Coordinates of C-alpha atoms in Angstrom, one line a residue:
M1 CA 14.5 -9.6 -43.2
S2 CA 18.0 -8.1 -44.6
M3 CA 20.3 -6.4 -42.6
N4 CA 19.7 -2.9 -43.7
E5 CA 15.7 -2.9 -43.1
K6 CA 17.0 -3.7 -39.2
R7 CA 19.1 -1.2 -38.9
R8 CA 16.5 1.5 -40.3
Y9 CA 14.1 -0.6 -37.3
A10 CA 16.5 -0.5 -35.0
K11 CA 17.2 3.6 -35.9
C12 CA 13.4 4.3 -35.4
M13 CA 13.7 2.1 -31.5
L14 CA 16.1 4.2 -30.7
V15 CA 14.3 7.1 -31.7
A16 CA 11.0 6.4 -29.7
L17 CA 13.2 4.9 -26.9
K18 CA 15.0 8.6 -26.5
P19 CA 12.7 10.8 -27.3
S20 CA 14.6 13.8 -27.9
S21 CA 12.1 16.5 -28.5
L22 CA 10.0 16.2 -25.5
N23 CA 11.0 17.9 -22.2
V24 CA 11.0 14.8 -20.2
T25 CA 13.9 12.8 -18.4
F26 CA 14.0 9.8 -19.2
S27 CA 14.6 6.8 -17.0
C28 CA 15.6 3.4 -18.3
A29 CA 15.2 1.7 -14.5
L30 CA 12.2 3.4 -15.0
H31 CA 10.9 2.2 -18.2
R32 CA 12.4 -1.5 -17.9
G33 CA 9.8 -3.7 -19.7
D34 CA 8.6 -1.7 -22.4
A35 CA 8.1 -2.8 -25.2
L36 CA 6.6 -1.6 -28.8
C37 CA 3.7 -3.0 -30.5
I38 CA 2.1 -2.1 -32.9
A39 CA -1.9 0.0 -32.8
E40 CA -4.8 -2.0 -32.5
S41 CA -6.2 0.3 -34.6
D42 CA -3.5 -0.6 -37.6
T43 CA -3.5 -4.6 -36.8
T44 CA -5.1 -5.7 -40.1
D45 CA -4.4 -10.1 -38.5
K46 CA -7.5 -9.3 -36.3
T47 CA -6.9 -13.0 -35.2
G48 CA -3.3 -13.0 -34.1
T49 CA -2.2 -11.1 -31.1
M50 CA -3.6 -7.3 -29.4
G51 CA -3.1 -4.6 -30.1
G52 CA -1.2 -1.7 -28.2
R53 CA -3.9 1.3 -27.8
V54 CA -3.5 5.3 -27.0
I55 CA -2.9 6.6 -23.4
T56 CA -4.7 9.2 -21.9
P57 CA -1.9 11.1 -20.0
N58 CA -3.8 13.4 -18.5
S59 CA -7.0 12.2 -17.4
L60 CA -8.8 9.2 -16.2
N61 CA -10.2 6.6 -18.8
T62 CA -13.3 6.2 -17.2
D63 CA -14.8 4.7 -19.6
L64 CA -11.8 1.6 -19.9
V65 CA -12.2 1.2 -16.3
E66 CA -16.0 0.9 -16.4
D67 CA -15.1 -2.0 -19.6
W68 CA -13.0 -3.7 -16.9
L69 CA -15.2 -3.9 -13.7
S70 CA -18.3 -5.0 -16.2
S71 CA -16.5 -7.5 -17.3
C72 CA -15.4 -8.8 -14.1
W73 CA -18.7 -8.5 -12.8
R74 CA -20.4 -10.4 -15.8
L75 CA -17.5 -13.5 -16.3
H76 CA -15.8 -14.1 -13.0
G77 CA -17.2 -15.8 -10.0
P78 CA -17.9 -15.2 -6.6
D79 CA -13.9 -14.5 -6.2
C80 CA -14.0 -11.3 -7.7
K81 CA -17.1 -10.4 -5.6
P82 CA -17.0 -8.1 -2.4
Q83 CA -18.1 -10.4 0.5
Y84 CA -19.5 -8.8 3.1
S85 CA -18.7 -9.4 6.9
D86 CA -20.5 -8.3 9.8
K87 CA -17.5 -7.4 11.2
L88 CA -18.0 -4.3 9.1
R89 CA -20.8 -2.9 11.1
H90 CA -17.9 -1.7 12.9
V91 CA -16.2 0.7 10.3
R92 CA -16.1 3.6 9.3
L93 CA -16.8 5.5 5.5
I94 CA -15.9 8.8 4.5
D95 CA -19.1 9.7 2.7
V96 CA -16.9 11.6 -0.6
E97 CA -20.7 13.5 -1.4
D98 CA -20.8 15.3 1.8
R99 CA -18.0 14.8 3.3
I100 CA -18.1 13.7 6.5
V101 CA -17.3 10.8 8.5
V102 CA -19.8 7.8 8.5
A103 CA -20.7 4.4 10.3
H104 CA -20.8 1.8 8.1
A105 CA -24.7 0.6 7.4
P106 CA -25.7 -2.6 9.2
Q107 CA -26.3 -3.7 5.4
P108 CA -24.1 -4.7 2.8
C109 CA -22.9 -1.2 1.0
E110 CA -20.4 -0.2 -1.9
Y111 CA -17.6 1.3 -0.8
V112 CA -14.0 2.2 -2.5
A113 CA -10.7 1.3 -0.3
L114 CA -7.7 2.8 -1.2
S115 CA -4.2 1.6 -0.5
Y116 CA -0.8 4.4 -0.3
V117 CA 2.0 5.6 1.2
W118 CA 1.6 8.0 4.0
G119 CA 5.1 9.2 4.1
N120 CA 6.5 11.5 6.9
E121 CA 2.9 13.4 7.0
K122 CA 1.7 15.0 10.6
K123 CA -1.6 12.7 10.9
K124 CA -4.8 14.4 12.1
R125 CA -8.3 13.3 14.7
F126 CA -11.2 12.1 12.4
R127 CA -14.0 10.5 14.6
L128 CA -17.8 9.7 13.4
G129 CA -19.0 12.9 12.7
S130 CA -16.0 14.7 11.8
R131 CA -15.5 17.0 8.4
V132 CA -12.7 16.0 5.9
E133 CA -13.0 19.2 4.8
T134 CA -8.6 19.7 3.3
P135 CA -6.9 16.4 3.5
P136 CA -4.1 15.3 2.3
Q137 CA -3.3 15.2 -1.8
T138 CA -3.7 11.4 -2.5
I139 CA -6.4 11.4 0.2
E140 CA -8.3 14.1 -2.1
D141 CA -8.1 12.8 -5.1
A142 CA -9.2 9.3 -4.0
M143 CA -12.6 11.1 -3.1
T144 CA -12.4 12.4 -5.9
C145 CA -11.9 9.1 -8.2
T146 CA -14.4 7.6 -6.2
R147 CA -17.1 9.6 -7.0
I148 CA -16.0 9.2 -11.1
L149 CA -16.6 5.5 -10.4
G150 CA -20.4 6.1 -9.1
K151 CA -19.6 5.6 -5.5
R152 CA -20.6 7.5 -2.3
Y153 CA -18.4 5.8 0.6
L154 CA -14.5 5.5 0.6
W155 CA -12.0 4.0 3.5
V156 CA -9.3 5.5 4.0
D157 CA -6.9 4.1 7.2
A158 CA -5.9 7.6 8.2
V159 CA -9.2 9.1 8.2
C160 CA -11.5 5.8 8.9
I161 CA -9.0 4.7 12.0
D162 CA -8.8 6.8 15.2
Q163 CA -5.2 7.7 14.9
L164 CA -5.2 8.3 19.0
D165 CA -7.3 5.8 20.1
K166 CA -4.9 2.7 20.7
E167 CA -7.6 0.4 21.2
D168 CA -10.2 1.3 18.0
M169 CA -6.6 1.0 16.5
E170 CA -5.7 -2.5 17.2
M171 CA -10.0 -3.8 16.8
Q172 CA -9.3 -2.0 12.9
I173 CA -6.2 -3.9 12.1
G174 CA -8.1 -7.4 13.6
M175 CA -10.5 -6.5 10.5
M176 CA -8.3 -6.0 7.2
W177 CA -9.2 -8.9 5.8
S178 CA -13.1 -8.1 6.2
I179 CA -11.7 -4.5 5.0
Y180 CA -10.5 -5.5 2.1
R181 CA -12.0 -8.1 0.7
G182 CA -15.3 -6.0 1.8
A183 CA -14.1 -3.2 -1.1
W184 CA -15.7 -2.6 -4.2
I185 CA -12.6 -2.1 -5.6
T186 CA -9.7 -0.9 -3.9
I187 CA -7.0 2.0 -5.4
I188 CA -3.6 1.6 -5.1
A189 CA -1.5 4.4 -5.5
L190 CA 1.6 3.0 -6.9
S191 CA 3.6 5.7 -7.8
G192 CA 3.4 8.4 -5.0
E193 CA 6.0 8.6 -2.0
S194 CA 3.5 10.1 0.9
A195 CA -0.2 11.2 1.5
S196 CA 0.6 14.5 -0.2
S197 CA 2.0 13.1 -4.0
G198 CA -1.5 12.8 -5.0
L199 CA -3.0 10.1 -7.5
A200 CA -1.9 9.7 -11.2
R201 CA -4.3 11.2 -13.9
L202 CA -6.2 13.0 -11.1
G203 CA -4.2 16.0 -9.9
S204 CA -1.3 18.4 -10.9
R205 CA 1.3 14.9 -11.2
P206 CA 3.0 14.5 -14.7
S207 CA 2.9 10.6 -16.1
Y208 CA 5.6 8.8 -18.4
P209 CA 5.1 10.0 -22.0
Q210 CA 4.0 6.7 -24.2
L211 CA 6.3 5.6 -27.1
A212 CA 5.7 5.9 -30.4
C213 CA 6.7 5.8 -33.9
N214 CA 5.7 5.1 -37.0
I215 CA 7.6 2.5 -39.6
D216 CA 5.8 1.8 -42.7
G217 CA 2.8 3.3 -42.3
K218 CA 2.0 1.1 -38.9
S219 CA 2.1 2.9 -35.6
L220 CA 3.9 1.2 -33.0
L221 CA 3.2 2.5 -29.1
G222 CA 4.7 1.8 -25.9
L223 CA 4.0 -1.1 -23.3
M224 CA 4.8 0.4 -20.7
P225 CA 6.1 -1.3 -17.9
T226 CA 4.3 -4.7 -16.7
L227 CA 2.6 -4.0 -13.1
T228 CA 5.1 -6.6 -11.5
Q229 CA 7.7 -4.5 -12.5
Q230 CA 6.4 -1.1 -11.6
I231 CA 5.0 -2.9 -8.2
W232 CA 9.2 -3.9 -7.7
S233 CA 10.1 -0.5 -8.3
S234 CA 7.6 1.7 -6.8
P235 CA 7.7 2.7 -3.5
W236 CA 4.2 1.4 -2.8
G237 CA 5.5 -2.2 -3.6
R238 CA 8.6 -1.8 -1.2
R239 CA 5.9 -0.7 2.4
A240 CA 5.0 -3.3 4.1
W241 CA 1.5 -2.8 5.1
T242 CA 0.7 -2.3 1.5
L243 CA 0.8 -5.9 0.5
Q244 CA -1.9 -7.0 2.2
E245 CA -4.0 -4.5 1.2
A246 CA -4.0 -5.8 -2.7
L247 CA -4.6 -9.1 -1.5
L248 CA -7.2 -9.3 0.0
S249 CA -8.8 -7.1 -2.1
P250 CA -10.6 -9.2 -4.5
R251 CA -10.2 -6.2 -7.3
S252 CA -7.7 -3.2 -8.0
L253 CA -6.9 -0.2 -10.3
Y254 CA -3.6 0.8 -9.7
L255 CA -2.5 4.1 -10.9
S256 CA 0.4 5.1 -11.7
D257 CA 2.8 7.8 -13.8
H258 CA 3.1 5.3 -16.7
Q259 CA -0.1 3.7 -16.9
L260 CA -3.5 2.6 -15.4
Y261 CA -3.8 -1.6 -14.7
F262 CA -6.7 -3.8 -13.2
E263 CA -6.2 -6.8 -11.4
C264 CA -8.8 -9.5 -10.6
N265 CA -8.4 -12.7 -9.1
A266 CA -9.0 -14.2 -12.3
M267 CA -7.9 -11.2 -15.2
Q268 CA -5.5 -8.6 -15.5
C269 CA -5.6 -5.7 -17.7
C270 CA -3.0 -2.8 -18.7
E271 CA -4.7 0.7 -20.1
S272 CA -1.7 0.4 -23.2
L273 CA -2.2 -3.0 -24.3
D274 CA -6.5 -3.8 -26.0
Q275 CA -7.4 -7.4 -24.3
N276 CA -10.8 -7.2 -26.4
R277 CA -9.0 -9.5 -28.6
S278 CA -8.0 -11.9 -26.1
W279 CA -9.4 -15.2 -25.8
A280 CA -8.1 -15.0 -21.8
H281 CA -9.4 -12.2 -20.8
N282 CA -12.9 -13.1 -22.2
L283 CA -13.5 -16.5 -20.3
D284 CA -16.9 -17.2 -18.6
C285 CA -17.0 -18.9 -15.8
N286 CA -19.2 -21.8 -17.7
S287 CA -17.4 -22.5 -20.0
N288 CA -15.3 -25.1 -18.3
P289 CA -15.8 -27.8 -20.3
G290 CA -15.2 -30.1 -16.8
D291 CA -16.2 -31.0 -13.5
E292 CA -13.8 -27.7 -11.5
E293 CA -15.1 -25.6 -9.8
R294 CA -15.8 -22.6 -12.3
S295 CA -13.3 -19.7 -10.9
A296 CA -10.4 -22.3 -10.0
W297 CA -11.0 -22.8 -14.2
I298 CA -10.5 -19.7 -15.3
K299 CA -7.6 -19.2 -13.0
S300 CA -6.1 -22.4 -14.2
Q301 CA -6.2 -21.2 -17.4
N302 CA -4.7 -17.4 -16.7
G303 CA -2.2 -18.9 -14.7
P304 CA -1.0 -16.8 -11.8
G305 CA -1.6 -13.4 -11.6
C306 CA 0.6 -10.8 -9.4
L307 CA -1.3 -10.0 -6.4
G308 CA -4.2 -11.0 -8.1
N309 CA -4.3 -14.3 -6.8
P310 CA -6.5 -15.5 -4.4
L311 CA -5.2 -17.9 -1.2
D312 CA -8.1 -21.0 -1.8
S313 CA -6.3 -24.3 -2.3
P314 CA -6.1 -25.7 1.5
S315 CA -3.7 -28.4 0.1
H316 CA -1.0 -25.8 -0.9
R317 CA -1.7 -24.1 2.6
L318 CA 2.0 -24.2 3.5
R319 CA 2.8 -22.9 0.3
H320 CA 0.6 -19.8 0.0
W321 CA 1.8 -19.1 3.7
G322 CA 5.4 -19.2 2.7
A323 CA 5.0 -17.3 -0.6
K324 CA 3.1 -14.7 1.4
V325 CA 5.8 -14.3 4.2
T326 CA 8.6 -14.5 1.4
L327 CA 6.8 -10.9 -0.1
Y328 CA 6.5 -9.8 2.6
C329 CA 10.0 -9.5 4.5
Y330 CA 11.4 -8.2 1.1
R331 CA 9.5 -5.2 2.1
S332 CA 10.5 -2.8 5.0
M333 CA 8.0 -0.5 7.5
T334 CA 8.4 2.7 9.6
K335 CA 7.9 1.2 13.2
Q336 CA 9.9 -2.1 13.6
E337 CA 6.7 -3.2 16.1
D338 CA 4.3 -3.6 13.8
A339 CA 5.8 -6.6 11.7
L340 CA 3.4 -8.9 13.1
S341 CA 0.2 -6.5 12.9
A342 CA 1.0 -4.8 9.4
F343 CA 1.2 -8.7 7.8
N344 CA -2.2 -9.7 10.6
G345 CA -4.8 -9.3 7.2
I346 CA -3.3 -12.6 5.6
L347 CA -3.1 -14.5 8.8
Q348 CA -6.7 -13.2 9.0
R349 CA -7.5 -14.7 5.2
L350 CA -4.7 -17.9 5.9
E351 CA -7.2 -18.7 9.0
S352 CA -9.8 -19.7 6.6
M353 CA -7.2 -22.9 5.8
Y354 CA -5.4 -23.3 9.6
E355 CA -8.2 -23.6 11.9
S356 CA -5.5 -23.9 14.6
G357 CA -4.2 -20.4 14.0
F358 CA -0.5 -18.9 13.6
F359 CA 1.7 -18.2 16.8
W360 CA 3.7 -15.2 16.6
G361 CA 3.2 -15.3 12.3
L362 CA 4.0 -19.2 12.0
P363 CA 1.3 -21.4 11.2
E364 CA 0.7 -24.0 14.6
A365 CA -0.6 -27.4 12.2
D366 CA 3.1 -26.7 9.7
F367 CA 5.1 -25.4 13.2
Q368 CA 8.7 -27.6 11.9
W369 CA 8.6 -26.5 9.2
G370 CA 7.3 -22.7 9.9
L371 CA 10.6 -22.3 12.4
L372 CA 12.9 -23.5 9.5
W373 CA 13.1 -20.5 7.6
Q374 CA 16.4 -18.6 6.7
A375 CA 17.4 -15.6 5.8
Q376 CA 18.6 -14.7 2.8
A377 CA 21.0 -11.7 3.7
H378 CA 22.8 -10.8 7.3
P379 CA 19.7 -10.1 9.6
Q380 CA 19.3 -7.3 11.6
R381 CA 17.0 -7.8 15.5
R382 CA 13.5 -6.4 16.5
E383 CA 14.4 -7.4 20.0
M384 CA 10.5 -6.7 20.8
F385 CA 10.0 -10.3 18.6
P386 CA 11.3 -13.8 20.0
T387 CA 13.9 -15.0 18.3
W388 CA 12.7 -18.1 16.6
S389 CA 10.2 -15.9 14.4
W390 CA 10.5 -14.9 11.1
A391 CA 9.3 -11.2 12.7
G392 CA 11.5 -10.9 15.0
W393 CA 14.6 -9.5 12.5
R394 CA 14.9 -7.5 9.4
C395 CA 15.8 -9.2 6.0
P396 CA 14.4 -11.2 3.2
I397 CA 13.9 -14.8 4.0
W398 CA 13.0 -18.2 2.3
P399 CA 10.4 -19.8 4.2
G400 CA 11.0 -23.9 5.3
E401 CA 9.9 -25.9 1.6
P402 CA 8.8 -29.6 1.8
K403 CA 9.5 -31.1 -1.3
N404 CA 6.1 -32.8 -1.4
Y405 CA 3.8 -29.5 -0.3
T406 CA 0.5 -31.6 0.2
K407 CA 2.3 -33.7 2.7
P408 CA 4.9 -32.1 4.7
N409 CA 4.8 -34.4 7.4
Q410 CA 5.2 -37.6 5.5
F411 CA 8.2 -38.2 7.3
P412 CA 8.0 -37.3 10.7
V413 CA 10.2 -37.1 13.3
Q414 CA 10.4 -36.7 17.3
L415 CA 9.1 -32.8 17.8
H416 CA 7.1 -31.5 20.7
V417 CA 6.5 -27.6 20.6
Q418 CA 4.5 -26.0 23.7
K419 CA 3.6 -22.6 24.5
V420 CA 2.6 -21.2 27.6
V421 CA -1.5 -20.0 28.3
N422 CA -2.9 -19.2 31.6
S423 CA 0.5 -20.7 33.0
R424 CA 0.1 -23.9 32.0
L425 CA 1.4 -25.4 28.8
V426 CA -0.2 -26.2 25.8
D427 CA 0.9 -27.9 22.5
V428 CA 1.6 -25.9 19.6
F429 CA 2.9 -28.9 17.7
K430 CA 3.3 -32.9 17.9
S431 CA 5.0 -35.3 16.0
Q432 CA 6.4 -38.8 16.2
V433 CA 8.9 -41.0 14.5
H434 CA 6.1 -44.3 13.2
S435 CA 7.3 -47.6 14.7
S436 CA 4.4 -49.1 12.4
E437 CA 5.2 -51.4 9.4
T438 CA 2.6 -50.5 7.6
N439 CA 4.2 -46.2 7.3
P440 CA 5.6 -46.3 3.9
A441 CA 8.4 -44.8 5.8
S442 CA 9.2 -47.5 8.3
A443 CA 10.7 -49.2 5.1
I444 CA 12.5 -46.2 3.8
F445 CA 14.3 -45.7 6.9
Q446 CA 15.2 -49.3 8.7
H447 CA 18.2 -48.4 9.0
D448 CA 17.5 -45.6 11.3
D449 CA 17.3 -47.2 14.6
A450 CA 19.8 -45.0 16.7
L451 CA 17.1 -42.2 15.2
R452 CA 13.9 -45.0 16.4
N453 CA 16.1 -45.2 19.9
A454 CA 16.4 -41.5 20.3
A455 CA 13.2 -40.9 20.8
R456 CA 11.7 -43.8 22.7
S457 CA 14.6 -42.9 25.0
V458 CA 14.0 -40.5 28.1
S459 CA 15.4 -37.2 28.2
T460 CA 18.0 -36.9 30.9
D461 CA 16.8 -32.9 31.1
A462 CA 14.8 -31.2 33.6
E463 CA 10.8 -31.3 33.0
F464 CA 9.9 -27.9 31.9
N465 CA 9.3 -25.5 35.0
V466 CA 7.0 -22.5 34.1
S467 CA 7.4 -20.7 36.9
H468 CA 11.4 -20.5 36.4
Y469 CA 10.4 -17.9 33.9
P470 CA 9.7 -14.2 33.3
E471 CA 6.1 -13.2 32.9
N472 CA 6.4 -10.5 31.0
R473 CA 8.5 -12.5 28.6
I474 CA 7.2 -16.1 28.7
K475 CA 3.7 -16.1 26.5
S476 CA 7.1 -15.9 23.5
Y477 CA 8.4 -18.8 24.4
L478 CA 8.8 -22.2 22.9
F479 CA 8.9 -25.6 25.2
V480 CA 10.7 -28.1 23.1
E481 CA 12.0 -31.8 23.0
A482 CA 13.5 -33.0 20.4
I483 CA 15.7 -34.7 18.9
A484 CA 19.5 -33.1 18.3
F485 CA 22.3 -34.5 17.3
E486 CA 26.2 -33.9 18.6
F487 CA 28.8 -32.9 15.5
S488 CA 31.0 -30.0 14.2
P489 CA 30.1 -28.6 10.9
D490 CA 32.7 -29.1 8.4
Y491 CA 33.1 -26.2 6.0
S492 CA 36.3 -26.2 4.7
R493 CA 35.4 -28.4 1.4
P494 CA 32.8 -25.9 -0.7
L495 CA 30.7 -28.0 -3.8
I496 CA 30.6 -24.5 -5.3
K497 CA 31.7 -20.9 -3.7
K498 CA 28.9 -19.1 -4.7
K499 CA 28.7 -16.1 -1.6
R500 CA 25.4 -14.9 -3.8
Q501 CA 22.5 -13.6 -1.5
G502 CA 19.6 -16.5 -1.5
E503 CA 21.2 -19.1 -2.8
F504 CA 22.5 -22.8 -1.0
E505 CA 25.8 -23.4 -0.9
I506 CA 27.1 -27.1 -0.3
F507 CA 29.4 -28.2 1.9
L508 CA 31.0 -31.9 1.2
F509 CA 32.6 -33.9 4.1
L510 CA 33.0 -37.7 4.8
M511 CA 31.2 -40.4 7.2
R512 CA 32.6 -43.3 7.9
G513 CA 34.0 -43.0 3.8
V514 CA 30.6 -41.9 3.1
I515 CA 30.1 -38.5 1.0
C516 CA 27.5 -37.0 2.8
E517 CA 26.4 -32.9 2.3
L518 CA 25.9 -30.2 4.3
R519 CA 24.0 -26.3 3.0
L520 CA 23.5 -23.7 4.0
M521 CA 22.7 -19.7 2.6
S522 CA 25.5 -18.6 1.2
T523 CA 25.4 -15.5 2.6
D524 CA 24.8 -17.0 6.1
G525 CA 27.2 -15.8 8.9
E526 CA 27.4 -19.0 10.4
I527 CA 30.1 -20.0 7.7
D528 CA 32.5 -16.8 8.8
G529 CA 31.5 -16.9 12.2
S530 CA 30.3 -13.2 12.2
T531 CA 26.9 -13.9 13.8
R532 CA 27.7 -17.0 16.0
Q533 CA 26.8 -16.5 19.3
E534 CA 27.4 -17.0 23.1
G535 CA 26.1 -20.6 24.3
Q536 CA 26.1 -23.9 23.7
P537 CA 26.0 -24.8 19.9
M538 CA 23.1 -27.7 19.7
Y539 CA 21.3 -29.2 17.0
L540 CA 18.0 -30.0 16.5
L541 CA 16.1 -32.3 14.0
L542 CA 12.7 -30.4 13.4
A543 CA 11.6 -32.4 10.0
R544 CA 13.3 -34.7 7.3
D545 CA 12.1 -34.7 3.8
R546 CA 13.5 -37.3 0.7
D547 CA 14.6 -36.9 -2.8
K548 CA 14.8 -39.4 -5.5
G549 CA 17.9 -38.7 -7.4
V550 CA 19.0 -39.4 -10.5
V551 CA 22.3 -41.9 -9.1
F552 CA 20.9 -42.3 -5.5
H553 CA 18.4 -41.1 -2.5
S554 CA 19.3 -39.0 -0.3
I555 CA 17.0 -38.1 3.3
Y556 CA 17.3 -34.5 4.1
H557 CA 17.8 -33.9 7.7
Y558 CA 16.7 -29.8 8.9
L559 CA 18.7 -28.9 11.6
L560 CA 18.0 -26.1 13.4
L561 CA 21.0 -24.4 15.1
V562 CA 20.2 -22.8 18.5
Y563 CA 22.7 -21.8 21.2
V564 CA 22.3 -22.7 24.5
K565 CA 23.1 -20.1 27.8
D566 CA 21.4 -19.8 30.5
G567 CA 18.9 -22.4 30.9
V568 CA 17.6 -20.4 27.8
A569 CA 18.1 -21.3 24.0
T570 CA 17.9 -18.4 21.0
R571 CA 18.2 -19.4 17.7
G572 CA 21.1 -19.6 15.1
T573 CA 20.0 -20.7 11.7
V574 CA 19.1 -23.5 9.4
M575 CA 21.1 -26.1 7.9
I576 CA 20.1 -28.9 6.0
L577 CA 21.9 -32.1 6.5
L578 CA 21.9 -34.5 3.2
I579 CA 23.2 -38.5 3.7
P580 CA 22.0 -41.1 1.1
E581 CA 19.0 -43.3 2.2
D582 CA 21.3 -46.4 1.9
H583 CA 23.6 -45.4 4.9
L584 CA 21.4 -44.0 6.9
E585 CA 23.3 -46.4 10.3
L586 CA 25.5 -43.2 10.2
I587 CA 23.2 -41.0 11.7
E588 CA 24.6 -42.9 15.1
D589 CA 28.0 -41.2 14.7
L590 CA 25.7 -38.1 15.3
Q591 CA 24.6 -39.2 18.4
P592 CA 20.9 -37.9 18.4
K593 CA 19.9 -38.1 21.8
K594 CA 16.4 -36.9 23.3
R595 CA 16.8 -33.0 24.8
R596 CA 14.5 -30.5 26.0
I597 CA 14.9 -26.7 25.9
V598 CA 13.2 -23.3 26.1
L599 CA 13.4 -21.5 22.9
T600 CA 13.2 -17.6 23.6

């Protein structure tokens, strides 16, 4: 293509991207990710890429939605089907025909769920039998949408949960997984800032026009931003409660001011792109050529979705937990005491892989890695939660990450964590250094005598006595026996001065002439002393891992810094100490000792 042709195309693109003839405000941020595509009707090569589709901005394209739903129902497996639970018998629904709150039937029934942002609207009390006369516009539009989709029942938290009955709220919040996984489809109000905003396509909300132009007789249509970009920039995507509502739903219909999006646990569709010729959107479970489970095979072909990605790989359960906590901690909530409640539905789902459950949001079976979360920015304290839990802080985080998620405890350390249940200590997590010659870690850590000796020793700290601690707080305390290191970190020699949020900063230091590394988050206040606490610092060894480098192998020592004062400790930060595998005798210089602490 000649430069003159390129310029002509560029000018046409510019005109399409800045439609001065339209009375709308164009925002680059809101349209980020948009692209132009040849309309499907003008596509001559029917074996090539998919074509664009004209968007109907002022009405709901019900034929398209029904096509998405029928394709999902026909082609996909049980992961995309609503799952009935006996708990749903305790759920109330809105009968959108009679506009009344009714009880869920004792047998499975098809209902639609709504996920939206409530905002600052005043809440009204609804009980069984209450009439739903003049609800906020988003709920009214959702009732209309439910009827359009041919369904009679709708679940909305503000109506189906008694907002003034604390006991009912706790019970219903404890059933979030059952409610959303049991929904026939979940309507997601992606663009609304409050319950009075209404749903796009169903009310008076203005929609962004689809970009369009004509080049050499070919119609080019804008594809609009992707669903991922919409979620990150939308009010809905910034609300903590809504994350679990999408993750737990087998099928979701996103209504935005740009276009419609559909996502199930096997595919994703958007209104602006005609997927009829897409091989990925037409995969059938029965097309699987191998022995892999059918729905898992479809997901392996299509790749991960946006939020429609089922949590069904037990061998990667720690990765699932960490990824969801990371997404969740980017979001915000009005009431900070809801930090765990708004994540409870996801934890309920993960309990199918973590049978021992969770303690203050951390998986008990992988508790050492759960404790090793790191703040990506300066955290703000939530006093109603313990310092050691991610729920105790307002900030985005990175979870603790082993090198091999399928073997998170292949290089165990001496660690015993307990909690108080009915005034007595009960194990949460326990591991110990292997001494068996048949264990593969034995050969790697053959120069690890100082750590082994510390593990075999008897702690000089007093035995735990639960009667010494306040009854109103003790349920959140951890009683920890672990190996502690004694050293003074040297932050004077950063390898690369990054100072960018969410990235590691590496510090080099010498031990007996051997170069070792210390890694912290680059914005960690421990580096400049801005977040150091009162008390005696102690470095607890919670986990180890091995990295096979090009030149030499390193052993990662994951340390939790705590500050001990008046018999209890509070969480500081996490740092990673790297020692060359051939020089593990250097651990002796860190004076490892078995210690007992109470972490609050």
